[in-house]
Short mmCIF file of C-alpha atoms in Angstrom, two decimals:
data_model
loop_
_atom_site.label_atom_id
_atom_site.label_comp_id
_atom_site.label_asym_id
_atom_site.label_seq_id
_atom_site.Cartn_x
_atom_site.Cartn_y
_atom_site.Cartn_z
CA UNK A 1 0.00 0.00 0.00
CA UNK A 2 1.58 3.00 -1.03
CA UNK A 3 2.31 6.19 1.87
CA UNK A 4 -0.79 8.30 -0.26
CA UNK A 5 -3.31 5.57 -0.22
CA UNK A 6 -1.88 5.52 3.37
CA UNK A 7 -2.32 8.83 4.23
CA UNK A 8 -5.87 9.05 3.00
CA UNK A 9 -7.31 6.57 4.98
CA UNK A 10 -5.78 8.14 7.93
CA UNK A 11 -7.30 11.42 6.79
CA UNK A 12 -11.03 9.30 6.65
CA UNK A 13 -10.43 7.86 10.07
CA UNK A 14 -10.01 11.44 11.78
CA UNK A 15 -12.83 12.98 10.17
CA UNK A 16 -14.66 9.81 11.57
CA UNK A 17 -13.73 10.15 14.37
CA UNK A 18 -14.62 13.70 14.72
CA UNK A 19 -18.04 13.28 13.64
CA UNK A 20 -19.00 10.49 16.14
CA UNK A 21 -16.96 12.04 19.04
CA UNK A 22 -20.38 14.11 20.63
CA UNK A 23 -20.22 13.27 24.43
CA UNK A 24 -20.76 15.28 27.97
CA UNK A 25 -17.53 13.62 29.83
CA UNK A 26 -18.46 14.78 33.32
CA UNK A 27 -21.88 17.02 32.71
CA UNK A 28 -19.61 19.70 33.04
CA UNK A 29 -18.15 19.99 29.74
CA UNK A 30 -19.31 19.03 26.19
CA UNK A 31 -17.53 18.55 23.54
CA UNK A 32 -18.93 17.50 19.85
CA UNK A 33 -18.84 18.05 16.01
CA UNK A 34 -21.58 19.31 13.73
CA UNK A 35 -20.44 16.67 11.34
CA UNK A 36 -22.74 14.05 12.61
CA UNK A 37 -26.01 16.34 12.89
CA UNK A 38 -28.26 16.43 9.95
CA UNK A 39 -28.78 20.00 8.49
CA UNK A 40 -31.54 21.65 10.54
CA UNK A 41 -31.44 19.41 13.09
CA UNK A 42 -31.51 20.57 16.95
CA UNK A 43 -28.93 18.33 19.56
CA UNK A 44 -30.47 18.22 23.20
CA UNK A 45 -27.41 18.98 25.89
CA UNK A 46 -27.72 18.70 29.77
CA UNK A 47 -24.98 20.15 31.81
CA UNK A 48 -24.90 20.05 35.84
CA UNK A 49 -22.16 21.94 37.09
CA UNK A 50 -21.58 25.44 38.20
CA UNK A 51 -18.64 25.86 35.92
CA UNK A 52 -17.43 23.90 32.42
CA UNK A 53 -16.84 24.57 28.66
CA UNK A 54 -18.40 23.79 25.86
CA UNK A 55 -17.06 23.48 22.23
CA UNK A 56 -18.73 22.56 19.23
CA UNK A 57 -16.62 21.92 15.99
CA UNK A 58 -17.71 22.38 12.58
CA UNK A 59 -20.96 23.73 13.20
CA UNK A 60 -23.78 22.44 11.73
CA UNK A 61 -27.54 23.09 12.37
CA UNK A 62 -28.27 23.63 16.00
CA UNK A 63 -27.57 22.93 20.00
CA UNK A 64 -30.19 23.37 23.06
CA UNK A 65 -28.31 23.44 25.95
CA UNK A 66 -29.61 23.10 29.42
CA UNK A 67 -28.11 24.27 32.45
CA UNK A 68 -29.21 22.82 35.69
CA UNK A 69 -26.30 23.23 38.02
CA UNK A 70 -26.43 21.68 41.87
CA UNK A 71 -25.52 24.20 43.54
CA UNK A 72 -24.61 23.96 47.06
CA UNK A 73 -25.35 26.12 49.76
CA UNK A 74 -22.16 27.92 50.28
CA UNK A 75 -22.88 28.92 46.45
CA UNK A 76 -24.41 31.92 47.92
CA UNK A 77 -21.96 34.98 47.80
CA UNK A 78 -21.59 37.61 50.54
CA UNK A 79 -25.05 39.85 49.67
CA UNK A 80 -27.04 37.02 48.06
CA UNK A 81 -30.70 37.04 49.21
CA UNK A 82 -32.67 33.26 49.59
CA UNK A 83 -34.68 33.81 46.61
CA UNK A 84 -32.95 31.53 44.88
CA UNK A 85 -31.91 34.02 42.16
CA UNK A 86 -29.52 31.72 40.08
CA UNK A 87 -26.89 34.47 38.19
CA UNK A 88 -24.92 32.74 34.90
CA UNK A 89 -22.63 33.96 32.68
CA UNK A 90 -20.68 33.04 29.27
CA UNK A 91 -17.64 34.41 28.09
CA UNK A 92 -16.92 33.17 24.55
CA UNK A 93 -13.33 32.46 23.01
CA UNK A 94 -11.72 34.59 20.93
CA UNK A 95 -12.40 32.52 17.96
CA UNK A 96 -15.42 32.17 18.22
CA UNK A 97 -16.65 31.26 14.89
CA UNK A 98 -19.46 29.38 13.03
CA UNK A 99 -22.35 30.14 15.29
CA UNK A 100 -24.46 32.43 17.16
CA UNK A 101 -25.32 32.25 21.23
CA UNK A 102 -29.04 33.04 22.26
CA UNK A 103 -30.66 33.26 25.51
CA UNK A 104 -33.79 30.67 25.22
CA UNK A 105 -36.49 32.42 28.04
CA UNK A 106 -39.80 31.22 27.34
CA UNK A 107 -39.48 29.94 24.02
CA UNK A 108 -38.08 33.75 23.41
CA UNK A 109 -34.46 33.93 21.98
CA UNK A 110 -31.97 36.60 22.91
CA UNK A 111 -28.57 36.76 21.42
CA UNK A 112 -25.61 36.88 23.62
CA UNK A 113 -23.18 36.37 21.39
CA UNK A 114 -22.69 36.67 17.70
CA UNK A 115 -20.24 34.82 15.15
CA UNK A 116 -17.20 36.85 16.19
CA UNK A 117 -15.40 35.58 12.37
CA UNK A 118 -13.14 38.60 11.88
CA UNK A 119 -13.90 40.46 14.55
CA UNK A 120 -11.13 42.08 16.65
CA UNK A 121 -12.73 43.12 19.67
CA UNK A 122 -12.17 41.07 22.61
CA UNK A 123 -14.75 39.17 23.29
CA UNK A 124 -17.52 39.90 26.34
CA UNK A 125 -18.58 38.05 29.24
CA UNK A 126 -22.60 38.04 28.92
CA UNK A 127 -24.28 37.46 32.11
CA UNK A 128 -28.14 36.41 32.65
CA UNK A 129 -30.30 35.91 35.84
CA UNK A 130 -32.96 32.68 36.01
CA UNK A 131 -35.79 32.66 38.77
CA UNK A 132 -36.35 29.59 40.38
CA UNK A 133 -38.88 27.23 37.94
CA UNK A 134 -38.06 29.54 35.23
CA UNK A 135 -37.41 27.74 31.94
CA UNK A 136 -34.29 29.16 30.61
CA UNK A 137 -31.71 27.71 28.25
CA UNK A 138 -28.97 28.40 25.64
CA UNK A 139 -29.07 27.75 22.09
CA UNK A 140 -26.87 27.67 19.81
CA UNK A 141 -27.31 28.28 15.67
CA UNK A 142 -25.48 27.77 13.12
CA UNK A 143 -24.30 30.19 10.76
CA UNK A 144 -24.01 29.52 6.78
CA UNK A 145 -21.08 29.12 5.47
CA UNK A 146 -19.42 27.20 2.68
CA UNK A 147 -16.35 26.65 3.72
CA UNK A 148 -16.56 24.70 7.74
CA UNK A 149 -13.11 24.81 8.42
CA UNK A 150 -11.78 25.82 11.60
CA UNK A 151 -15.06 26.90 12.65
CA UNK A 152 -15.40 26.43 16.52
CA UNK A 153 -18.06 27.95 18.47
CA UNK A 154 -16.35 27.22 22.03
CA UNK A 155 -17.48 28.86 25.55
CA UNK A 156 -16.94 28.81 28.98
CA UNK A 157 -19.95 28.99 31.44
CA UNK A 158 -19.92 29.60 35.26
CA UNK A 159 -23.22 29.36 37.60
CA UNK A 160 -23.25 30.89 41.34
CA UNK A 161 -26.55 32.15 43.13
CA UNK A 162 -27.10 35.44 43.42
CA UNK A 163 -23.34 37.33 43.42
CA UNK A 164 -24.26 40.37 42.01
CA UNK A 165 -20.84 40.94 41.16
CA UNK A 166 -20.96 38.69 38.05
CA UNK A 167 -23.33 41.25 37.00
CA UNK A 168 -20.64 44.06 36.78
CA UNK A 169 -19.13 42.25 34.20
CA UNK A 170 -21.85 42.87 31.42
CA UNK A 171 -24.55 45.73 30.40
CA UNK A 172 -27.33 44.88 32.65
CA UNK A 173 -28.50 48.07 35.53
CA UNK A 174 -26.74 46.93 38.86
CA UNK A 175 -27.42 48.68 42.38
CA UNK A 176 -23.72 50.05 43.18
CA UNK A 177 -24.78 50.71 46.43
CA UNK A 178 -25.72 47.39 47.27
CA UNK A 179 -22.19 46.39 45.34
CA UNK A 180 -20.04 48.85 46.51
CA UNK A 181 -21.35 49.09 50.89
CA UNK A 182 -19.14 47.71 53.40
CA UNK A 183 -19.89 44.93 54.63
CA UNK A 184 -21.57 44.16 58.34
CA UNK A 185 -19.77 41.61 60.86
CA UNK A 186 -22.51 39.32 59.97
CA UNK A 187 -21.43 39.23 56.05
CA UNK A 188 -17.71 39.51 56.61
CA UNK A 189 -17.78 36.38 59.11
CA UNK A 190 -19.75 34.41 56.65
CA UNK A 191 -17.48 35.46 53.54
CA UNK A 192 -14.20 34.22 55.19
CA UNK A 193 -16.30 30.48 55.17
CA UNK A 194 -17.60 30.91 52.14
CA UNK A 195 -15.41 32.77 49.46
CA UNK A 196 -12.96 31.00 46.79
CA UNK A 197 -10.28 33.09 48.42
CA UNK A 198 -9.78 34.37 51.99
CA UNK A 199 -6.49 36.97 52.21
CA UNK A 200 -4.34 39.46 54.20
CA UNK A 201 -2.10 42.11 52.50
CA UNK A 202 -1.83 45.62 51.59
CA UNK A 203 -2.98 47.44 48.75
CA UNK A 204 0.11 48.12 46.09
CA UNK A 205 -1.54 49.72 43.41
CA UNK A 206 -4.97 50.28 41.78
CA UNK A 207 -5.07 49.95 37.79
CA UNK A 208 -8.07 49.75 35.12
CA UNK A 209 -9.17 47.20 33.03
CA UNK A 210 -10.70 49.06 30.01
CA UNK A 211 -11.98 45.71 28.65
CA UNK A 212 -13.76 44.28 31.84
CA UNK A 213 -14.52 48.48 33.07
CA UNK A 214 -13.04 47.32 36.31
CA UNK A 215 -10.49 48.43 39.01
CA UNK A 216 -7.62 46.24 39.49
CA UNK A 217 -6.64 46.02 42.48
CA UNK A 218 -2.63 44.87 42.87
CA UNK A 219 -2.15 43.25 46.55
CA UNK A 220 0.73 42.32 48.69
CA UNK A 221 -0.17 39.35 50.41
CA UNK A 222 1.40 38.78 53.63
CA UNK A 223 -0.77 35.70 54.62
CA UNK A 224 -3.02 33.62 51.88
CA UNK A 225 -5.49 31.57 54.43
CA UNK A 226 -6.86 29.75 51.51
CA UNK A 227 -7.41 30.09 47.95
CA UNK A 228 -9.67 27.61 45.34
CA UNK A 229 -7.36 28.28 42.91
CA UNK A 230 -3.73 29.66 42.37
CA UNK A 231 -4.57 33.50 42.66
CA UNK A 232 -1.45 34.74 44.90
CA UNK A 233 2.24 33.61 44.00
CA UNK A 234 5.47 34.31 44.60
CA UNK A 235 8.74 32.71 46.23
CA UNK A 236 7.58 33.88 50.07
CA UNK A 237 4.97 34.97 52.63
CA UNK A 238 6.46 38.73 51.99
CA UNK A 239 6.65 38.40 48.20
CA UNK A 240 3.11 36.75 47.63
CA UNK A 241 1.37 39.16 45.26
CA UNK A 242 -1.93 38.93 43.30
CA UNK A 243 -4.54 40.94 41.32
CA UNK A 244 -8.66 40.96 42.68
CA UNK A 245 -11.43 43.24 40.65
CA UNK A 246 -14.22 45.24 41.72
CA UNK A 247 -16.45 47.83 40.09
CA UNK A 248 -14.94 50.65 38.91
CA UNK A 249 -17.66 53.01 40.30
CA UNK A 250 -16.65 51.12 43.78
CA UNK A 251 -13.60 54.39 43.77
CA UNK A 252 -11.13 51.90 45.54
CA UNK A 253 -7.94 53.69 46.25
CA UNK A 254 -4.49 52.99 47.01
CA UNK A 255 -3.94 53.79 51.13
CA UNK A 256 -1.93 52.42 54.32
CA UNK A 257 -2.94 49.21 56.62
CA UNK A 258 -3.81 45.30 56.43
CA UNK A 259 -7.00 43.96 55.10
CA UNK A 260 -8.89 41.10 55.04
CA UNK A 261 -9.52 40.16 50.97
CA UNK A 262 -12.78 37.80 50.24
CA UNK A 263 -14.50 37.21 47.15
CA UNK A 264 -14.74 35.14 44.08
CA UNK A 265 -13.24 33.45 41.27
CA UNK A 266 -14.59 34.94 37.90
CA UNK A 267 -13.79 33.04 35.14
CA UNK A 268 -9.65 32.46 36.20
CA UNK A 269 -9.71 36.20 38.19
CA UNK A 270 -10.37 37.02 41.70
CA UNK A 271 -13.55 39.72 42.22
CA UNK A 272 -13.76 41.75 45.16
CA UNK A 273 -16.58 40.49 48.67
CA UNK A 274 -16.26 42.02 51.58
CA UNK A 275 -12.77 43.50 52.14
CA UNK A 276 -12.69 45.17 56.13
CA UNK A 277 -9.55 46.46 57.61
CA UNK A 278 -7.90 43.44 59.40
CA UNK A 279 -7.93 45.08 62.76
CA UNK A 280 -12.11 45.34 62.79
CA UNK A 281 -12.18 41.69 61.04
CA UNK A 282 -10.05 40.57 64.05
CA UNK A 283 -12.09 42.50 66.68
CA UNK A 284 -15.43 41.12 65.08
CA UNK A 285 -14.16 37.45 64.74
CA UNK A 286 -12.78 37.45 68.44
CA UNK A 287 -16.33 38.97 69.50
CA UNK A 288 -18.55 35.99 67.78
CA UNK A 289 -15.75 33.46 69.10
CA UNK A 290 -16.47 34.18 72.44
CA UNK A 291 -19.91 34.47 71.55
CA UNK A 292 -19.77 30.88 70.31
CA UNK A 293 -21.38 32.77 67.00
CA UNK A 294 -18.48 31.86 64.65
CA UNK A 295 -19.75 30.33 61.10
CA UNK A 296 -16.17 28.85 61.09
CA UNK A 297 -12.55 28.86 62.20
CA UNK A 298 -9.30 30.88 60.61
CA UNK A 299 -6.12 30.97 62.60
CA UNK A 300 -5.89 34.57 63.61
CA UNK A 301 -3.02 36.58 64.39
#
């Protein structure tokens, strides 16, 4: 058999293999090919996590997806209200090509995000709210196009109840004050159980992020109680440094003393909870201690 005839068959087995590879590994992520859809048809997708990816290869005709996350308790941010608000938000790739996003509310569509082929802007975190028993799902169309290659319509999704602060990230009205107030004991004593990240350090720097509209906060850490993921590096306690966001309308400035740094993890970044002065965090949290009123415990200095 010569190295072409060789060659070509290989060729025909990858393309196979693409166009039978549609599967939901964990019913977090999804990964598939349009390839094995018939034109006009509609694929039915159930994901159950509060975070994953999606990415759909050479699209062809159309994807419902359904997100039904199991979100735990400790879901709820510092501010959330029991209403069991559910706040979710996509932030396409930067090639994002060969399909559009809608919001599916009621059998009403709402696009999110369009096909971004040859588009340089970066692309935009779109976030949506869902009440509880409302029917609510993403779908995902197709665009025309003769030739499919390279064409991947690929997002990542995160689901939390209601932390308003995903909201900053997209066009919808927000309360700022409700955003922007400090915190009461009650809130900050719950946030250092509950937040993806629980730190002490000093305020470096403040920056903006035109393409998020955010303040960017630059930190000092001098102790990183615990973190979900790896927000705060560096070779030492003193050197530990990291980046958190908040809203820019928030006017966070650059000033002297410790504080306490809660919040979330936004797509790979850290956004801003409650952040009190480590001396009235300390005061508060030896208060409820004695009180026997502590949510949890964190080795205080």
């Amino acid at each position: 058999m010569s190295i072409r005839i060789i060659a070509f068959w290989i060729f025909i087995f990858a393309i196979f293999n693409v166009a039978v590879s549609n599967y939901s590994e964990d019913q977090c992520s999804w990964r598939g090919s349009g390839l094995s859809q018939q034109q006009g048809s509609v694929e039915q997708i159930s994901l159950h996590c509060s975070e994953g990816r999606l990415d759909w290869l050479y699209p062809k005709g159309a994807l419902r997806v359904s997100l039904s996350p199991r979100l735990p308790s400790v879901a709820m941010g510092p501010g959330s209200s029991s209403s069991g608000l559910i706040t979710a938000c996509v932030k396409p790739s930067e090639e994002f090509h060969g399909a559009q996003l809608y919001l599916e509310r009621d059998g009403v569509l709402e696009l999110l995000v369009g096909d971004r082929l040859g588009s340089s802007a970066p692309p935009r975190v779109r976030c949506f709210s869902r009440l509880p028993g409302e029917r609510v799902a993403l779908f995902l169309q197709a665009t025309p196009h003769q030739d499919i290659s390279r064409r991947i319509a690929s997002f990542h999704y995160e689901l939390r109840g209601d932390w308003t602060a995903h909201l900053s990230l997209d066009s919808q009205p927000i309360n700022v004050e409700d955003v922007c107030r400090p915190c009461n004991n009650t809130e900050i004593l719950m946030a250092v159980c509950t937040s993806d990240f629980v730190v002490r350090g000093n305020i470096r720097s403040v920056a903006e992020d035109e393409n998020l509209r955010a303040a960017v906060i630059k930190v000092s850490a001098t102790r990183v109680f615990r973190q979900k993921y790896t927000l705060f590096t560096g070779n030492s306690r003193v050197a530990t440094k990291g980046e958190i966001r908040t809203l820019l309308q928030c006017g966070v400035k650059p000033g002297p003393g410790s504080f306490l740094f809660t919040g979330r993890v936004h797509f790979g970044e850290a956004w801003l909870g409650c952040a009190p002065r480590y001396k009235d965090f300390k005061q508060a949290y030896v208060t409820a201690k004695a009180a026997q009123q502590i949510p949890c415990e964190l080795p205080v200095d």
